[in-house]
XYZ file of C-alpha atoms in Angstrom:
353
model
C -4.929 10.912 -9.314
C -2.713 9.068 -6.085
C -5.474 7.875 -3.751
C -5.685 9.295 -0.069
C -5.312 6.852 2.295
C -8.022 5.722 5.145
C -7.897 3.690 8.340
C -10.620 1.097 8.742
C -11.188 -0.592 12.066
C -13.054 -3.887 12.263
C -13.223 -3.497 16.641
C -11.431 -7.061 17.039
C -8.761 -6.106 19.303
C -7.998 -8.780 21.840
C -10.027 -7.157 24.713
C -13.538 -6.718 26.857
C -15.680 -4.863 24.896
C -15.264 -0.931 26.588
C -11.534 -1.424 26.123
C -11.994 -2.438 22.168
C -14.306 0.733 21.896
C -11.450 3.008 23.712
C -8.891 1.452 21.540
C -10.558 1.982 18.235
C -11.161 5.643 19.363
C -7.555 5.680 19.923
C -6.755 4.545 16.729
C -9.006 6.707 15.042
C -7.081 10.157 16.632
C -4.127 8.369 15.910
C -4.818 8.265 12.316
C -5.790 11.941 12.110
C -2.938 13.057 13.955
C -1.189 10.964 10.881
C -2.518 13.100 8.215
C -5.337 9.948 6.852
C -8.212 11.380 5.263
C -10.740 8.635 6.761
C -11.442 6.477 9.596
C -13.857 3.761 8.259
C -16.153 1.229 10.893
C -18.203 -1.938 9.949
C -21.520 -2.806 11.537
C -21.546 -6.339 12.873
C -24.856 -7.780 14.750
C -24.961 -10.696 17.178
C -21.170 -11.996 16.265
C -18.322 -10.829 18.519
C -15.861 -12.760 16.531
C -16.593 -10.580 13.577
C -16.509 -7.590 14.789
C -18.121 -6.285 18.040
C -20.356 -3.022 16.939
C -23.711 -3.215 15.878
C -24.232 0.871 16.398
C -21.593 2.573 14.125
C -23.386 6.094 14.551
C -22.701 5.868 18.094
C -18.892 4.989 18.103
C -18.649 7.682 15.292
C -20.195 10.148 17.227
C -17.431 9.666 19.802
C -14.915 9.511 17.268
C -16.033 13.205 16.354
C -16.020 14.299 19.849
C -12.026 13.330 19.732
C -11.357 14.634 16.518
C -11.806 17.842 14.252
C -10.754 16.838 10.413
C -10.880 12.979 9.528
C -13.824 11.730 7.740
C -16.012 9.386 9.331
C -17.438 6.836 7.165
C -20.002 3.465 7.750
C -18.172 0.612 6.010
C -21.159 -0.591 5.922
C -23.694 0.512 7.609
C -26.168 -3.079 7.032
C -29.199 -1.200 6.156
C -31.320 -3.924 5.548
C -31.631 -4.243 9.359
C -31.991 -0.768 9.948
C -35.426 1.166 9.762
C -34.708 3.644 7.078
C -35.955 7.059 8.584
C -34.427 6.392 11.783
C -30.909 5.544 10.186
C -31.479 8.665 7.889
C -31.822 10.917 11.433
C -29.044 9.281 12.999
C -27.137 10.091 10.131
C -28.179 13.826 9.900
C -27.360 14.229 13.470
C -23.822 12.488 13.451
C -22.940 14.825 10.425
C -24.194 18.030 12.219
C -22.249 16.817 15.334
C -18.886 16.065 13.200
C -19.044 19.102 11.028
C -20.207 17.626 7.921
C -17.779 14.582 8.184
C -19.616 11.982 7.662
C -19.434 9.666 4.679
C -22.218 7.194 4.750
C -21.865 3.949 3.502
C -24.592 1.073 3.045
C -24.801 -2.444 1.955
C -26.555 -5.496 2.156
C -24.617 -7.273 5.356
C -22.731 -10.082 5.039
C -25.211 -12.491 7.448
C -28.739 -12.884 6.071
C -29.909 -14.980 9.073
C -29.296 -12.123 11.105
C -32.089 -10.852 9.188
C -34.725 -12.446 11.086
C -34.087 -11.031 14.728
C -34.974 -7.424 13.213
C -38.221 -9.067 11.570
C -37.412 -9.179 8.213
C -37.477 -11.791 5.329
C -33.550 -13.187 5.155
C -35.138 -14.585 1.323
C -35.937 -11.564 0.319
C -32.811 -9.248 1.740
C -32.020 -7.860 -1.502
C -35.384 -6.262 -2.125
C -35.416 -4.842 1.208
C -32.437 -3.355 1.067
C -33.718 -1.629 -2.445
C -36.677 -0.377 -0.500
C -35.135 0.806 2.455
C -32.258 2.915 -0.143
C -34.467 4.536 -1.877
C -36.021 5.868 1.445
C -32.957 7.184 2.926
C -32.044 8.840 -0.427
C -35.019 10.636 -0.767
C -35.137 11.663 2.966
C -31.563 13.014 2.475
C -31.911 14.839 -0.737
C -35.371 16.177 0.863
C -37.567 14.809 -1.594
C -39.253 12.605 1.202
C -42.525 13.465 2.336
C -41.068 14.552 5.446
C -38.295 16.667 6.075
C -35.183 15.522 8.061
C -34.577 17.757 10.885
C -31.229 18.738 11.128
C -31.493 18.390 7.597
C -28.326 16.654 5.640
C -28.763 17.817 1.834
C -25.072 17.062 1.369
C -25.007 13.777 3.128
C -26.715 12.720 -0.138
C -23.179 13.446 -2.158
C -21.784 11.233 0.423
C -23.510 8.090 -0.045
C -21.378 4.914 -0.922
C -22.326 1.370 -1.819
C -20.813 -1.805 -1.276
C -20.750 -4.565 -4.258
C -18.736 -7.793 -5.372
C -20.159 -7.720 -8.908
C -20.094 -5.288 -12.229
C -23.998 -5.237 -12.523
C -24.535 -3.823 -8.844
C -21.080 -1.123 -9.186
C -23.488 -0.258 -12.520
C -26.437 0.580 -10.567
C -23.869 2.737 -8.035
C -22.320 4.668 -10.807
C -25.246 5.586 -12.937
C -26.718 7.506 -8.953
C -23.530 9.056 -8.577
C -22.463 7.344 -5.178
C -18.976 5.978 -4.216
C -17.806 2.362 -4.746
C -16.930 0.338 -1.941
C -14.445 -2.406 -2.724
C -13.786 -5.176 -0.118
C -10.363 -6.582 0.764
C -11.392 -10.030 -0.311
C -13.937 -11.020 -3.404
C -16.202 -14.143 -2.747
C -14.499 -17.533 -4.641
C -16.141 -17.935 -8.636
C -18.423 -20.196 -8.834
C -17.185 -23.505 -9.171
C -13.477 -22.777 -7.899
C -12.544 -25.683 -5.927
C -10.886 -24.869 -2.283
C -7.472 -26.428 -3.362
C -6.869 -23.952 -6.534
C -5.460 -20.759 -6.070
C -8.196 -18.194 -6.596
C -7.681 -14.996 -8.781
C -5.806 -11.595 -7.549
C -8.441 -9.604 -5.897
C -7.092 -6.444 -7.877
C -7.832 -8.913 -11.009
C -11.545 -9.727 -10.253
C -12.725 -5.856 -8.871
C -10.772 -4.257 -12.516
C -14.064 -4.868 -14.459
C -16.232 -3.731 -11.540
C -14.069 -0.421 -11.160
C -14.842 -0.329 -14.702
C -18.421 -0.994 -14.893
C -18.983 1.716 -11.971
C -16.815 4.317 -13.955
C -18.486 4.021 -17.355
C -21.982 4.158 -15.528
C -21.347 7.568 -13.840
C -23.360 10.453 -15.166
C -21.505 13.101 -17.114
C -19.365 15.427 -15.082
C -19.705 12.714 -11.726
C -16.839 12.734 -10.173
C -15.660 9.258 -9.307
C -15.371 8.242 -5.859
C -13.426 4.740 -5.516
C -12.303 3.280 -1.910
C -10.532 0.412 -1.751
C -10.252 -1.936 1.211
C -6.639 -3.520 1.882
C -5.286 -5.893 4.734
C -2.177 -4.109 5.704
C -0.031 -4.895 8.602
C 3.394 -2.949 8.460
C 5.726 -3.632 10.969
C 9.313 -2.690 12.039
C 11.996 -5.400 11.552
C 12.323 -6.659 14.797
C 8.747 -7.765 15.082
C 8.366 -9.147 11.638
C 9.004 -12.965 12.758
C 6.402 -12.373 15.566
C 3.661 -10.993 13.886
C 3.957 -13.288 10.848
C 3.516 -16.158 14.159
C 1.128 -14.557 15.033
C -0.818 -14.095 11.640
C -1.452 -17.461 10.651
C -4.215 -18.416 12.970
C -6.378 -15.472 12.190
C -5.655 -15.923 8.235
C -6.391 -19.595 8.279
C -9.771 -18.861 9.941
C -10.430 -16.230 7.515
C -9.529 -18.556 4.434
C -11.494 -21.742 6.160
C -14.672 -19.661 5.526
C -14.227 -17.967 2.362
C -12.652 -20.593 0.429
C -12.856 -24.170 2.824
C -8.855 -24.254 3.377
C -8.274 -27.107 5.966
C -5.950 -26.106 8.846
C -2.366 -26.463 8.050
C -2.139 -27.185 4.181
C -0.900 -23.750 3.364
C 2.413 -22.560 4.182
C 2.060 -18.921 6.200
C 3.501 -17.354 2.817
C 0.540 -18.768 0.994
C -2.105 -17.792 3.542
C -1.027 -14.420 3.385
C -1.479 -14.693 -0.633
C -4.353 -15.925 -0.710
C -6.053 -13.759 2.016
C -4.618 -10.906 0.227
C -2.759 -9.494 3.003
C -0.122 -7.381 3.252
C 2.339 -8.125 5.980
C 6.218 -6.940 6.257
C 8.126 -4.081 6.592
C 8.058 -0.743 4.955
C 9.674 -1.637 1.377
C 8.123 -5.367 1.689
C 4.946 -3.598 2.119
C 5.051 -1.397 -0.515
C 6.275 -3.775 -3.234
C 3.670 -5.750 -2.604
C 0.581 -3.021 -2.669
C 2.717 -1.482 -5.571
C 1.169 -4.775 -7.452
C -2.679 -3.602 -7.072
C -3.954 -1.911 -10.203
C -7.244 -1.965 -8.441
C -6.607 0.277 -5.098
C -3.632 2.406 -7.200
C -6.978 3.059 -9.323
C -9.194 4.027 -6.837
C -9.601 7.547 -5.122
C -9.007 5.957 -1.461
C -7.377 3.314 0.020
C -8.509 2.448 3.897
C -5.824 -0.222 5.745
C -7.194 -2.666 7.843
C -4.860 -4.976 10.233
C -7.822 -7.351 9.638
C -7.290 -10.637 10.459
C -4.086 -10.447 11.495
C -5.216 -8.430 14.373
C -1.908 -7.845 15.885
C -1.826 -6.156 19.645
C -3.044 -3.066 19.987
C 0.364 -1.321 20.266
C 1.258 -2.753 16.480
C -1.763 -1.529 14.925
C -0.740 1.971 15.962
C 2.904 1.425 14.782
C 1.691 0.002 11.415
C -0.511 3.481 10.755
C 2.334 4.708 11.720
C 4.803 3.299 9.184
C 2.342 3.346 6.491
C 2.111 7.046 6.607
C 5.219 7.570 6.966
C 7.167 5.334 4.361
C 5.229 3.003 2.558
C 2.179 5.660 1.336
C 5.111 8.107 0.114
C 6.995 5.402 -1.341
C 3.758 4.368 -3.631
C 3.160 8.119 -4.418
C -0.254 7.865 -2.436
C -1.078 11.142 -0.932
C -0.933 11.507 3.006
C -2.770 14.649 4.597
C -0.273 17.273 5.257
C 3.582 17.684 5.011
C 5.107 13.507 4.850
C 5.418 12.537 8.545
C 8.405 11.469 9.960
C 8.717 8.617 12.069
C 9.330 11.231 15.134
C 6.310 13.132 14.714
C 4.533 10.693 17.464
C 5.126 12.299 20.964
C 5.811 10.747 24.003
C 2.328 11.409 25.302
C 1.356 9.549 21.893
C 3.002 6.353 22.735
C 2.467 6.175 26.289
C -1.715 6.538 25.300
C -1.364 3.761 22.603
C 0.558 1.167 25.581
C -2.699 2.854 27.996
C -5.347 1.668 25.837
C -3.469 -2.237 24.926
């Protein structure tokens, strides 16, 4: 089956912090209004650089207040910091507020030392995290000792789980949750920063795999797929791709140790997995990823690229309207043509940059 496509906002836009909220909110009615299934935000603590929202149930919430049919979804919610019963309520109330929207999705966090302002163990994250899962699954499917009030018995077929490796998408598939895949895969061990590391489509095939043989009989798989994709019109490809290569080279300086300036732009955007260009560049180059063709849903990020605010709206754009069609993935609704956008549309999108 063609995956649906998602939009997944890291809150990095080149702005104070009120105006990166407004413009993700933006983006986020933008993308229903485009016919994507999902809007998908990360939880970040302490680190503006990486993204600027520690309280995804609160943007969300406003999110739902502006919308009426998108899916909401934590990518990820970092529920090792959270206290379980208290994210399991906040939950339950964001998904009676959207109408049974939400799509909840947890993981360890990416920054263990963050781990220690919220007075836990950063040693022993992966235990917690354990713990604090099987609390909010039993408080969701209401086999808790307490009983959620509003309750959220479905939320519980809307948990998803982020992994990197085969043995955790196991342990996702055999409960029946969705599979998170990232946009990037952490380097194998031993890979030195100068060799080119493997496709990211390549590496997450045998954890799609492991999570699909693990599902119980009858599960229906649920696969998302996180992909950096900028897609812009011709006559700002040359700026943009400018414009790209100091995010990317930060990005590949910490995942793999690439030294400033000893990758072309064309290689930076290879390695980082991104997907820059226009329409037909885009698509021949996603048409390449067995991975996210595989999966059920595909969210777009413009992350870290992070082009103006303006160009993140045009590239939704674009991608719903050309490249999605053109890779037979499904779009919500009738295909959009470029025209669709009102006036009212743009002028809000040039508002909020």
């Amino acid at each position: 089956m063609a995956p649906t496509i998602g939009f997944f906002t890291r809150v990095l836009d080149d702005a104070d912090t009120p105006a990166r909220y407004a413009i993700a909110l933006e983006h986020i009615a933008l993308a229903e209004r485009l016919g994507f299934a999902s809007a998908w935000v990360a939880q970040h603590h302490f680190d503006r650089a990486e993204g600027g929202l520690p309280s995804p149930f609160v943007l969300l919430a406003a999110a739902a207040a502006r919308t009426s049919s998108i899916r909401l979804g934590t990518a990820i919610l970092t529920l090792a910091h959270e206290q379980p019963t208290r994210a399991a309520e906040d939950a339950a109330v964001l998904d009676a507020l959207s109408g049974g929207r939400l799509e909840l999705g947890l993981g360890t966090g990416g920054s263990p030392a963050s781990l220690s302002a919220f007075g836990e163990d950063p040693a022993h994250r992966r235990a917690i995290y354990d713990a604090k899962l099987v609390r909010v699954r039993s408080l969701l499917d209401g086999t808790a000792d307490v009983a959620l009030q509003p309750s959220a018995e479905t939320l519980a077929g809307r948990l998803w789980q982020a992994t990197f490796s085969a043995e955790g998408a196991s342990l996702i598939g055999a409960h029946g949750d969705g599979l998170m895949l990232s946009r990037v895969q952490p380097p194998p061990a031993g890979l030195a920063g100068a060799e080119l590391p493997p496709r990211v489509w390549d590496v997450q095939r045998p954890v799609v795999d492991a999570y699909l043989d693990a599902l119980p009989a009858g599960a229906a798989p649920r696969i998302l797929a996180s992909r950096s994709v900028v897609v812009v019109d011709a006559a700002e490809r040359a700026a943009v791709r400018a414009h790209a290569e100091a995010g990317l080279t930060r990005q590949l300086q910490q995942l793999h140790g690439v030294t400033p300036g000893s990758l072309s732009l064309d290689e930076l955007l290879e390695r980082s997995e991104t997907h820059l260009g226009t329409p037909d560049e885009v698509a021949e180059s996603l048409s390449a990823d067995a991975a996210a063709a595989d999966a059920t849903e595909v969210s777009i990020q413009v992350h870290s690229v992070d082009p103006r605010s303006e160009l993140t709206a045009r590239s939704l754009e674009l991608f719903a309207s050309e490249v999605a069609p053109a890779l037979g993935w499904r779009v919500g609704g009738a295909a959009l043509d470029r025209t669709t956008l009102t006036h009212d549309d743009h002028q809000e999108d040039r508002h909020v940059a």
